[in-house]
Coordinates of C-alpha atoms and ligand atoms in Angstrom, one line a residue:
M26 CA 32.5 -1.0 12.7
S27 CA 32.5 -3.6 15.5
T28 CA 33.0 -7.3 14.8
T29 CA 29.5 -8.1 15.7
N30 CA 28.2 -5.5 13.3
L31 CA 30.5 -6.8 10.5
T32 CA 29.3 -10.3 11.0
F33 CA 25.8 -9.1 10.9
V34 CA 26.3 -7.1 7.7
S35 CA 28.0 -10.0 5.9
A36 CA 25.2 -12.4 7.0
H37 CA 22.6 -9.9 5.9
I38 CA 24.2 -9.7 2.4
L39 CA 24.4 -13.5 2.3
A40 CA 20.7 -13.7 3.3
V41 CA 19.6 -11.3 0.6
A42 CA 21.8 -13.0 -2.0
L43 CA 20.4 -16.4 -1.1
G44 CA 17.0 -14.8 -1.2
T45 CA 15.5 -17.0 1.5
P46 CA 13.0 -15.5 3.9
L47 CA 13.9 -18.3 6.3
M48 CA 17.5 -17.2 6.3
Y49 CA 16.4 -13.7 7.1
L50 CA 14.3 -14.9 10.0
V51 CA 17.1 -16.9 11.4
L52 CA 19.3 -13.8 11.0
I53 CA 17.0 -11.5 12.9
I54 CA 16.6 -14.0 15.7
S55 CA 20.3 -14.6 16.0
K56 CA 21.1 -10.9 15.9
S57 CA 18.7 -10.0 18.6
L58 CA 19.7 -12.9 20.8
L59 CA 23.4 -12.3 20.3
L60 CA 23.3 -8.6 20.8
R61 CA 21.2 -8.9 23.9
Q62 CA 23.9 -11.2 25.4
I63 CA 26.7 -8.7 24.7
V64 CA 25.2 -5.2 24.9
P65 CA 23.2 -4.2 27.9
S66 CA 19.7 -2.8 27.0
A67 CA 19.7 1.0 26.4
F68 CA 16.2 1.0 27.8
R69 CA 16.7 -1.2 30.9
H70 CA 15.4 1.6 33.2
I71 CA 12.4 2.4 31.0
P72 CA 9.1 0.9 32.3
G73 CA 6.7 -1.0 30.1
P74 CA 4.5 -4.0 29.9
P75 CA 5.8 -7.6 29.8
S76 CA 6.3 -9.1 26.4
Q77 CA 3.2 -11.1 25.5
S78 CA 5.0 -13.5 23.2
W79 CA 8.6 -14.4 22.4
V80 CA 8.0 -14.1 18.7
K81 CA 5.6 -11.1 18.4
G82 CA 6.4 -9.3 21.7
N83 CA 3.7 -6.7 22.2
L84 CA 3.0 -6.3 18.5
G85 CA -0.1 -8.5 18.7
Q86 CA -1.6 -6.1 21.2
L87 CA -0.4 -2.9 19.5
F88 CA -1.8 -3.9 16.1
N89 CA -5.0 -5.5 17.4
P90 CA -8.3 -4.0 16.0
K91 CA -9.5 -4.1 19.6
G92 CA -6.2 -2.6 20.9
L93 CA -7.3 1.0 21.6
P94 CA -7.6 0.4 25.4
F95 CA -4.2 -1.2 25.4
H96 CA -2.7 1.9 23.8
Q97 CA -4.3 4.1 26.4
R98 CA -3.2 1.8 29.2
L99 CA 0.4 2.1 28.2
V100 CA 0.3 5.8 28.8
D101 CA -1.8 5.6 32.0
A102 CA 0.2 2.8 33.6
Y103 CA 3.8 3.6 32.4
G104 CA 3.9 7.3 31.5
G105 CA 5.3 9.2 28.6
M106 CA 8.3 7.0 27.8
V107 CA 7.4 3.3 27.6
K108 CA 9.3 0.2 26.5
V109 CA 7.4 -2.2 24.3
Y110 CA 8.7 -5.3 22.5
G111 CA 8.7 -6.0 18.7
F112 CA 9.7 -9.3 17.0
F113 CA 12.1 -11.6 18.9
G114 CA 12.6 -9.2 21.9
D115 CA 13.4 -6.1 19.8
E116 CA 13.0 -3.2 22.3
Q117 CA 11.0 -0.3 21.0
L118 CA 9.7 2.9 22.5
Y119 CA 6.1 4.1 22.9
I120 CA 6.3 7.9 23.4
S121 CA 3.7 10.5 24.5
D122 CA 6.0 12.8 26.5
P123 CA 5.7 16.4 25.1
R124 CA 9.5 17.2 25.4
A125 CA 10.5 13.9 23.8
L126 CA 8.0 14.4 21.0
H127 CA 9.3 18.0 20.4
N128 CA 12.7 16.6 19.8
I129 CA 11.6 13.7 17.6
I130 CA 9.1 15.7 15.5
L131 CA 10.8 19.1 15.3
K132 CA 14.3 19.6 16.8
D133 CA 15.9 16.3 15.7
H134 CA 13.5 15.4 12.9
D135 CA 16.4 14.5 10.6
A136 CA 17.3 11.6 13.0
F137 CA 13.8 10.1 13.1
E138 CA 12.4 9.0 9.7
E139 CA 9.3 7.0 8.7
T140 CA 9.9 3.3 9.2
S141 CA 11.0 1.4 6.1
V142 CA 8.1 -1.0 6.8
F143 CA 5.8 2.0 6.2
T144 CA 7.5 3.5 3.2
E145 CA 8.4 0.2 1.4
T146 CA 4.8 -1.1 1.6
N147 CA 3.3 2.2 0.7
K148 CA 5.6 2.4 -2.4
V149 CA 4.3 -1.0 -3.5
I150 CA 0.6 -0.2 -2.8
F151 CA 0.4 3.6 -3.7
G152 CA 3.5 4.3 -5.8
P153 CA 6.3 6.7 -5.0
G154 CA 4.2 9.5 -3.5
L155 CA 4.7 11.5 -0.3
I156 CA 4.1 8.7 2.2
A157 CA 6.4 6.3 0.4
V158 CA 9.6 8.4 0.2
T159 CA 12.2 9.8 2.6
G160 CA 15.1 12.2 2.7
D161 CA 15.7 14.5 -0.3
Q162 CA 13.1 12.9 -2.4
H163 CA 10.5 13.6 0.3
R164 CA 11.7 17.2 0.6
K165 CA 11.5 17.7 -3.2
Q166 CA 7.9 16.3 -3.4
R167 CA 6.7 18.3 -0.4
K168 CA 8.0 21.5 -2.0
I169 CA 5.8 20.9 -5.0
V170 CA 2.8 19.4 -3.2
S171 CA 2.5 21.8 -0.1
P172 CA 1.6 25.0 -2.1
I173 CA -1.5 23.4 -3.7
F174 CA -3.0 23.4 -0.2
A175 CA -2.4 27.1 0.5
L176 CA -5.5 29.0 1.7
P177 CA -6.3 30.9 -1.6
E178 CA -6.3 27.5 -3.4
L179 CA -8.6 26.0 -0.8
R180 CA -10.9 29.0 -0.8
R181 CA -11.6 28.3 -4.5
L182 CA -12.8 24.8 -3.6
T183 CA -15.5 26.0 -1.2
P184 CA -18.4 25.9 -3.8
V185 CA -17.4 22.3 -4.7
F186 CA -17.7 21.2 -1.1
Y187 CA -21.1 22.9 -0.9
D188 CA -22.3 21.2 -4.0
I189 CA -21.4 17.8 -2.5
G190 CA -22.9 18.6 1.0
E191 CA -26.1 19.8 -0.6
K192 CA -26.2 16.6 -2.8
L193 CA -25.9 14.6 0.4
V194 CA -28.7 16.5 2.1
S195 CA -31.0 16.0 -0.9
V196 CA -30.4 12.3 -1.1
I197 CA -31.0 11.8 2.7
E198 CA -34.1 14.0 2.4
R199 CA -35.4 11.8 -0.4
E200 CA -34.7 8.6 1.5
I201 CA -36.6 10.0 4.6
N202 CA -39.6 10.9 2.4
V203 CA -39.7 7.7 0.5
N204 CA -38.9 5.1 3.1
K205 CA -40.0 6.8 6.3
D206 CA -37.1 4.9 7.8
S207 CA -34.9 7.5 9.5
V208 CA -32.0 5.2 10.5
F209 CA -29.0 5.8 8.3
D210 CA -25.6 4.3 8.3
M211 CA -23.9 7.6 8.6
S212 CA -20.3 6.2 8.3
E213 CA -21.3 4.9 4.9
W214 CA -22.7 8.2 3.8
V215 CA -19.8 10.4 5.1
G216 CA -17.4 7.8 3.5
R217 CA -19.0 8.3 0.1
T218 CA -19.1 12.0 0.7
A219 CA -15.4 12.1 1.6
L220 CA -14.4 10.1 -1.5
E221 CA -16.5 12.4 -3.7
S222 CA -14.9 15.4 -2.1
V223 CA -11.4 14.2 -2.8
G224 CA -12.4 13.1 -6.3
R225 CA -14.1 16.4 -7.3
T226 CA -11.7 18.8 -5.6
I227 CA -8.3 17.1 -6.0
L228 CA -8.8 15.2 -9.3
G229 CA -11.7 17.0 -10.9
H230 CA -13.2 13.5 -11.3
S231 CA -16.4 12.2 -9.8
F232 CA -16.1 8.7 -8.3
D233 CA -19.6 8.5 -6.7
P234 CA -22.1 11.2 -7.5
L235 CA -24.1 10.2 -4.4
D236 CA -27.3 9.8 -6.4
S237 CA -28.0 6.2 -5.5
P238 CA -28.8 4.7 -2.0
S239 CA -25.9 2.3 -2.2
S240 CA -22.3 3.1 -2.9
N241 CA -20.6 2.1 -6.2
P242 CA -18.1 -0.7 -6.3
Y243 CA -15.1 1.6 -6.4
T244 CA -16.2 3.4 -3.2
A245 CA -16.8 0.1 -1.5
A246 CA -13.4 -1.2 -2.5
V247 CA -11.6 2.0 -1.4
K248 CA -13.2 1.7 2.0
E249 CA -11.9 -1.9 2.4
L250 CA -8.3 -1.1 1.5
I251 CA -7.1 0.4 4.8
P252 CA -8.6 -2.3 7.1
T253 CA -7.2 -4.9 4.8
I254 CA -3.7 -3.4 4.9
F255 CA -4.0 -3.2 8.7
S256 CA -4.9 -6.9 8.9
L257 CA -1.5 -7.5 7.3
S258 CA 0.3 -5.4 9.9
L259 CA 2.5 -8.2 11.2
V260 CA 3.5 -9.6 7.8
R261 CA 4.2 -6.0 6.7
Q262 CA 7.1 -5.8 9.2
F263 CA 9.1 -8.0 6.7
A264 CA 8.5 -5.6 3.8
P265 CA 12.0 -3.9 3.9
F266 CA 13.6 -7.4 3.4
L267 CA 11.1 -8.5 0.8
S268 CA 11.5 -5.2 -1.2
K269 CA 15.2 -6.2 -1.7
L270 CA 14.4 -9.7 -2.8
G271 CA 15.3 -10.3 -6.5
S272 CA 14.1 -8.2 -9.4
P273 CA 10.8 -6.2 -9.4
S274 CA 9.2 -8.7 -11.7
F275 CA 10.3 -11.6 -9.4
R276 CA 8.8 -9.7 -6.4
R277 CA 5.6 -9.2 -8.4
R278 CA 5.4 -12.9 -9.1
L279 CA 6.0 -13.6 -5.4
V280 CA 3.0 -11.4 -4.6
E281 CA 0.9 -13.1 -7.3
W282 CA 1.8 -16.6 -5.9
T283 CA 1.0 -15.7 -2.3
P284 CA -2.1 -17.7 -1.4
N285 CA -3.5 -15.1 1.0
Q286 CA -6.8 -13.4 0.3
A287 CA -5.8 -10.1 2.0
V288 CA -2.6 -9.8 -0.1
Q289 CA -4.5 -10.5 -3.3
K290 CA -7.2 -8.0 -2.4
V291 CA -4.5 -5.3 -1.8
K292 CA -2.7 -6.2 -5.0
E293 CA -6.0 -5.9 -7.1
M294 CA -6.8 -2.5 -5.5
S295 CA -3.3 -1.2 -5.9
D296 CA -3.3 -2.2 -9.6
A297 CA -6.7 -0.5 -10.1
M298 CA -5.5 2.6 -8.4
H299 CA -2.4 2.8 -10.4
T300 CA -4.3 2.4 -13.7
A301 CA -6.9 5.0 -12.6
A302 CA -4.1 7.5 -11.5
M303 CA -2.2 7.1 -14.8
G304 CA -5.4 7.6 -16.7
I305 CA -6.3 10.8 -14.7
L306 CA -2.7 12.1 -15.2
K307 CA -2.8 11.5 -18.9
S308 CA -6.2 13.3 -19.4
K309 CA -5.1 16.2 -17.2
K310 CA -1.9 16.6 -19.1
E311 CA -3.8 16.6 -22.4
E312 CA -6.2 19.2 -21.0
L313 CA -3.4 21.5 -19.9
G314 CA -1.7 21.0 -23.3
K315 CA -4.8 22.1 -25.1
R316 CA -5.2 25.1 -22.9
E317 CA -1.7 26.2 -23.6
E318 CA -2.2 25.6 -27.4
N319 CA -5.3 27.8 -27.2
G320 CA -3.3 30.4 -25.3
V321 CA -5.5 30.0 -22.1
D322 CA -3.0 30.4 -19.4
D323 CA -4.9 31.0 -16.2
M324 CA -6.2 28.2 -14.0
A325 CA -9.4 29.9 -12.9
E326 CA -11.6 27.3 -14.6
S327 CA -9.8 24.2 -13.6
R328 CA -10.6 24.1 -9.9
D329 CA -9.0 20.7 -9.2
V330 CA -5.8 20.4 -7.2
I331 CA -4.0 18.0 -9.6
S332 CA -4.1 20.6 -12.4
T333 CA -2.5 23.1 -10.0
L334 CA 0.1 20.5 -9.1
L335 CA 0.9 19.7 -12.8
R336 CA 1.3 23.4 -13.5
A337 CA 3.6 23.9 -10.5
N338 CA 5.6 20.8 -11.7
E339 CA 6.0 22.3 -15.2
K340 CA 7.3 25.5 -13.7
A341 CA 9.7 23.7 -11.3
A342 CA 13.4 23.9 -12.0
F343 CA 15.1 20.9 -13.6
G344 CA 16.0 18.4 -10.9
E345 CA 13.1 19.6 -8.8
K346 CA 10.4 18.2 -11.2
L347 CA 8.5 15.1 -10.2
S348 CA 8.4 12.1 -12.6
D349 CA 5.1 10.7 -13.9
D350 CA 5.3 7.9 -11.5
E351 CA 5.8 10.4 -8.6
L352 CA 2.8 12.4 -9.9
A353 CA 0.6 9.3 -10.1
G354 CA 1.8 8.4 -6.6
Q355 CA 0.6 11.8 -5.3
I356 CA -2.8 11.1 -6.8
T357 CA -3.3 7.8 -5.0
V358 CA -1.7 9.0 -1.8
L359 CA -4.0 12.1 -1.7
I360 CA -7.1 10.0 -2.3
F361 CA -6.2 7.7 0.7
G362 CA -4.8 10.5 2.9
A363 CA -8.0 12.4 2.5
Q364 CA -10.7 9.7 2.4
D365 CA -10.7 7.5 5.5
T366 CA -9.3 10.2 7.8
T367 CA -12.0 12.8 7.2
S368 CA -14.8 10.2 7.0
S369 CA -13.6 8.7 10.4
S370 CA -13.6 12.2 11.9
L371 CA -17.0 13.2 10.5
S372 CA -18.5 9.9 11.8
R373 CA -17.1 10.6 15.2
M374 CA -18.4 14.1 15.3
L375 CA -21.9 13.0 14.2
H376 CA -21.9 10.3 16.8
L377 CA -20.8 12.6 19.6
L378 CA -23.3 15.3 18.6
A379 CA -26.0 12.6 18.5
S380 CA -25.1 11.7 22.1
H381 CA -24.9 15.3 23.2
P382 CA -28.2 16.9 21.9
A383 CA -27.7 20.2 23.8
I384 CA -24.4 20.8 22.1
Q385 CA -25.9 19.7 18.7
A386 CA -28.6 22.3 19.2
K387 CA -26.1 25.0 20.0
V388 CA -24.1 24.3 16.8
R389 CA -27.3 24.2 14.6
E390 CA -28.5 27.5 16.2
E391 CA -25.1 29.1 15.5
I392 CA -25.1 28.0 11.8
R393 CA -28.7 29.1 11.3
T394 CA -28.2 32.4 12.9
A395 CA -25.2 33.0 10.6
M396 CA -27.4 32.1 7.7
G397 CA -29.8 34.9 8.8
G398 CA -32.8 32.6 8.8
E399 CA -32.6 31.5 5.2
Q400 CA -31.0 28.5 3.5
R401 CA -27.9 30.0 2.0
R402 CA -24.2 29.1 1.6
L403 CA -22.0 30.7 4.2
G404 CA -18.9 32.3 2.8
F405 CA -15.4 30.8 3.6
E406 CA -14.6 33.3 6.4
E407 CA -18.1 33.0 7.9
I408 CA -18.0 29.2 8.2
M409 CA -14.5 29.1 9.4
G410 CA -15.3 31.7 12.1
L411 CA -18.2 29.8 13.7
P412 CA -17.0 29.2 17.3
W413 CA -19.1 26.2 18.3
L414 CA -18.6 24.3 15.0
D415 CA -14.8 25.0 15.4
A416 CA -14.8 23.9 19.0
V417 CA -16.6 20.6 18.2
M418 CA -14.2 19.8 15.5
K419 CA -11.1 20.6 17.5
E420 CA -12.2 18.7 20.6
T421 CA -13.2 15.7 18.6
L422 CA -9.9 15.6 16.7
R423 CA -8.0 16.1 20.0
L424 CA -9.8 13.3 22.0
Y425 CA -10.4 10.9 19.1
P426 CA -7.7 11.4 16.5
P427 CA -8.5 9.2 13.5
V428 CA -4.8 8.2 13.3
P429 CA -3.9 7.3 16.9
F430 CA -0.2 6.7 16.4
V431 CA 2.5 6.8 13.8
R432 CA 5.9 5.1 13.9
R433 CA 9.5 6.3 13.3
T434 CA 12.9 4.7 13.1
A435 CA 15.9 6.4 14.6
I436 CA 18.3 6.7 11.7
K437 CA 21.0 8.4 13.9
E438 CA 21.7 7.8 17.6
R439 CA 20.2 10.6 19.7
T440 CA 19.7 11.4 23.4
I441 CA 16.4 13.0 24.1
P442 CA 14.9 14.6 27.2
Y443 CA 11.7 13.5 28.8
S444 CA 9.9 13.8 32.1
K445 CA 10.2 10.7 34.3
S446 CA 7.1 11.4 36.4
G447 CA 5.0 12.8 33.5
S448 CA 4.9 16.2 35.2
L449 CA 5.9 19.4 33.3
D450 CA 8.3 20.4 36.1
D451 CA 11.8 21.1 34.9
D452 CA 13.3 19.4 37.9
E453 CA 11.8 16.1 36.8
I454 CA 13.6 16.0 33.5
T455 CA 15.8 13.0 32.6
A456 CA 17.1 11.7 29.2
V457 CA 17.3 8.5 27.2
M458 CA 19.9 7.5 24.6
I459 CA 18.1 6.1 21.6
P460 CA 20.3 3.9 19.5
E461 CA 20.2 4.0 15.7
G462 CA 17.7 1.5 14.3
T463 CA 15.2 1.9 17.2
T464 CA 11.5 1.8 16.3
I465 CA 9.4 4.4 18.0
F466 CA 5.7 4.7 18.4
V467 CA 4.6 8.4 18.4
S468 CA 1.4 8.2 20.5
I469 CA -0.9 10.8 19.0
A470 CA -3.9 9.8 21.0
G471 CA -1.9 9.4 24.2
S472 CA -0.3 12.9 24.1
N473 CA -3.6 14.5 23.1
R474 CA -5.1 13.2 26.4
L475 CA -2.3 14.0 28.8
E476 CA -3.6 15.6 32.0
S477 CA -0.3 17.4 32.4
V478 CA -1.0 19.2 29.2
W479 CA -4.8 19.5 28.9
G480 CA -5.8 19.6 32.6
P481 CA -7.7 17.2 34.8
D482 CA -10.6 16.9 32.4
A483 CA -8.2 15.8 29.5
K484 CA -10.1 12.6 28.9
E485 CA -13.5 14.3 28.7
W486 CA -15.1 15.6 25.4
R487 CA -15.6 19.3 26.3
P488 CA -15.8 21.5 23.2
E489 CA -16.1 24.6 25.5
R490 CA -12.4 24.3 26.3
W491 CA -11.9 25.8 22.8
L492 CA -14.0 28.9 23.5
N493 CA -12.8 32.2 25.0
P494 CA -14.8 33.7 27.8
D495 CA -16.4 36.0 25.3
G496 CA -17.5 33.0 23.2
D497 CA -14.9 33.5 20.5
I498 CA -12.7 30.8 19.0
K499 CA -9.7 29.8 21.1
E500 CA -6.8 28.8 18.8
V501 CA -4.7 27.1 21.4
V502 CA -5.4 26.0 25.0
E503 CA -2.7 27.6 27.1
N504 CA -0.3 25.0 28.4
K505 CA 3.0 25.1 30.1
V506 CA 4.5 22.7 27.6
R507 CA 3.0 22.7 24.0
L508 CA 2.9 19.6 22.0
P509 CA 4.7 19.9 18.6
G510 CA 1.5 19.5 16.6
I511 CA 0.8 21.7 13.6
Y512 CA -2.9 22.1 14.5
S513 CA -3.9 24.0 17.7
G514 CA -1.2 22.4 19.8
M515 CA -2.5 18.9 19.4
M516 CA -0.9 16.0 17.5
S517 CA -3.8 14.8 15.4
F518 CA -2.2 16.1 12.1
L519 CA 1.3 15.6 13.5
G520 CA 3.9 18.3 13.2
G521 CA 7.2 19.2 11.5
S522 CA 8.4 18.1 8.1
R523 CA 6.0 15.2 7.8
S524 CA 2.9 16.8 9.2
C525 CA -0.4 16.4 7.3
V526 CA -0.3 18.4 4.1
G527 CA -4.1 18.3 3.9
Y528 CA -4.9 19.6 7.4
R529 CA -6.5 22.8 6.2
F530 CA -8.3 21.0 3.4
A531 CA -9.7 18.6 5.9
Q532 CA -11.0 21.4 8.2
I533 CA -12.8 23.2 5.4
E534 CA -14.3 20.1 4.0
M535 CA -15.5 18.8 7.3
K536 CA -16.9 22.2 8.4
I537 CA -18.9 22.6 5.2
I538 CA -20.3 19.1 5.2
L539 CA -21.2 19.2 8.9
A540 CA -22.8 22.7 8.7
T541 CA -24.8 21.7 5.6
L542 CA -26.1 18.5 7.4
L543 CA -26.8 20.2 10.7
S544 CA -28.7 23.1 9.2
K545 CA -31.2 20.6 7.8
F546 CA -31.2 17.5 10.1
T547 CA -31.2 16.3 13.7
F548 CA -29.1 13.3 14.6
A549 CA -29.9 10.9 17.5
A550 CA -28.3 7.8 18.7
T551 CA -30.0 4.4 18.2
R552 CA -30.0 1.7 20.9
D553 CA -27.1 -0.1 19.1
E554 CA -23.8 -0.5 20.7
V555 CA -21.3 1.4 18.6
V556 CA -17.6 0.4 19.0
W557 CA -14.5 2.1 17.6
N558 CA -11.8 -0.1 16.1
L559 CA -8.2 0.4 15.7
S560 CA -7.1 0.1 12.1
Q561 CA -4.5 2.3 10.5
I562 CA -7.4 4.8 10.7
I563 CA -10.1 4.4 13.3
S564 CA -13.5 3.1 12.1
S565 CA -16.8 2.3 13.7
S566 CA -18.9 -0.9 13.9
V567 CA -22.0 -2.1 15.6
R568 CA -21.8 -4.9 18.2
T569 CA -24.7 -7.2 18.8
V570 CA -25.0 -10.3 21.0
N571 CA -27.4 -13.0 19.8
N572 CA -27.7 -16.1 22.0
G573 CA -24.3 -15.5 23.5
E574 CA -22.7 -15.0 20.0
V575 CA -21.0 -11.7 19.5
E576 CA -21.4 -10.2 16.0
E577 CA -19.8 -7.1 14.6
K578 CA -20.8 -5.2 11.5
K579 CA -19.2 -2.1 10.1
G580 CA -21.3 1.0 10.3
L581 CA -22.7 3.9 12.4
P582 CA -26.5 3.8 12.6
L583 CA -28.0 7.2 13.6
I584 CA -31.6 8.4 13.6
V585 CA -31.8 11.2 11.1
Q586 CA -34.8 13.5 11.0
C587 CA -35.6 16.8 9.3
A588 CA -34.9 19.6 11.8
P589 CA -37.8 22.0 12.5
N590 CA -37.9 24.8 9.9
M591 CA -35.8 27.9 10.5
Ligands
HEM622 C1 -9.1 14.5 9.8 C2 -8.4 14.4 8.7 C3 -6.9 14.0 8.7 C4 -6.1 13.5 9.7 C5 -6.5 13.3 11.1 C6 -4.8 13.4 9.1 C7 -3.7 12.9 9.8 C8 -2.4 12.8 9.2 C9 -1.3 12.3 10.0 C10 -1.2 12.0 11.4 C11 -0.2 12.3 9.1 C12 1.2 11.9 9.4 C13 1.4 10.4 9.0 C14 2.8 9.9 9.2 O1 3.7 10.6 9.5 O2 3.0 8.7 9.1 C15 -0.7 12.7 7.8 C16 0.0 12.8 6.7 C17 -0.5 13.1 5.4 N1 -1.8 13.5 5.2 FE1 -3.3 13.7 6.5 N2 -4.9 13.7 7.8 C18 -6.1 14.1 7.5 C19 -6.6 14.5 6.2 C20 -5.9 14.6 5.1 C21 -6.3 15.2 3.8 C22 -7.7 15.7 3.6 C23 -5.3 15.0 2.9 C24 -5.2 15.4 1.5 C25 -6.1 16.2 0.9 C26 -4.2 14.4 3.6 C27 -3.0 14.1 3.1 C28 -1.9 13.7 3.8 C29 -0.6 13.4 3.2 C30 -0.2 13.5 1.7 C31 0.3 13.0 4.2 C32 1.8 12.7 4.1 C33 2.6 13.9 4.4 C34 4.1 13.6 4.3 O3 4.6 12.5 4.6 O4 4.8 14.6 3.9 N3 -4.6 14.2 4.9 N4 -2.1 13.0 7.9

């Protein structure tokens, strides 16, 4: 270890021992200033925007709710490998280059882990579930959790998704008949639907039976959590240090004493989620115990995913089993992994279909033809095989991924290839050495829109690109270089060992909800200006200007009317 590193490690221990955030701050600043004097930047040849502030670098722009255009500009102006700045001049990389992503996500995935900022805060908020753990603990959890999302398990959930979709249709129909007001905040409705879908299918528990015009307090609070966490993005960067500060009870006190509304809100939600998860776990365990006592061994009746998970955990070898805390952590993680993502995507699809009436009509026609002119539930294979519905979903997830970027930390030094000019030509390949400790932004939205991968119309919403000449489903668009994404060669569900475990669940749920809605209703845009905001997961709001004052309110107003009879 070099003298500089030794000094840094000793000072780090001293800072933690003294437990003073101020000391830690001084330490980070001194380290970054000192190292930059001694060691030349590994990224001095990498282009990027100037740092906006000495303290925050570009983080203020990268974590800004209005920062989506900035993210796109980074790719358009500087290419697939971009240098951005973190706190106190810390150099980070913003990557959309397909070859580099292939190495980070697949080939060298062991060297690029979730950031400790992400895992440490997730551990505090959600408990030790999949998004809060790394290394062997992550591998162990993934081994138990992944099989619960296998196709046969998901096929069994189809009737539950239909129940929920039909409930949504009936409540909207009732509202149209009673109020004659056909403008609905569809982000609110699909948000409630998504939470109910997760609750009923994953937990066997109904959070919001969709039978009242306004959502219940739990649904409203759940919706608020992700934007509130995002509003704390900059403070969150200090989480790895804070997580080592004193004992757990001291850290808890520290949070309780923090005079910040957002922190208190997150704490309350996190406590409520933990209590709910433990309660659900207890009752599911009792239910399983009773079944065993009564000699009922098959799971045919318990359609929820958590019961399947508990059963798999019981059967797991000693050492592979998850603790109760880990099981409760999966419950909260799955609720949040599934809720805002699918509701963001459903909202975006409805908004795009409302703005493209000809495509909306094609999808409706396709669904109704498959139904054979009557109102009936399509089977799993039938609905998954509808080409236009599939194309609309793929194209929307490609162009507007609900999670536009994730971050990684290099836990080992690696040299990775990338294309300097952004072309896919082998002659243009160069490489960058990424030192241990470097923070990386994996640009999901940026890579999903690369002209070099998707063609000159990459930034257009064109569902037809996902149809074969005979009108059948195209699984992947043929590219010279494929992105390392698990889903149809795009990055929306990421790829590799930390790809989305729920990506098939999401597809089935969204297709059933969308098909049920489109077979009954038409959707049209209002005159409102809808804007899409960067949060950890993208969400919509309506922008109005009154006497020069700009106001924004969450929502997605759409005109909903009963479609002409079949
Ligand atoms: C349109 C819907 C969805 C999108 C776009 C999406 C996207 C993603 C992305 C990008 C990641 C990687 C996060 C990271 O590495 O930091 C992820 C992970 C994850 N997703 Fe999803 N997701 C969706 C739906 C779901 C659903 C429905 C579930 C559960 C039923 C789910 C559960 C998870 C979990 C547990 C992880 C963590 C996996 C791990 O770290 O091993 N997601 N998702």
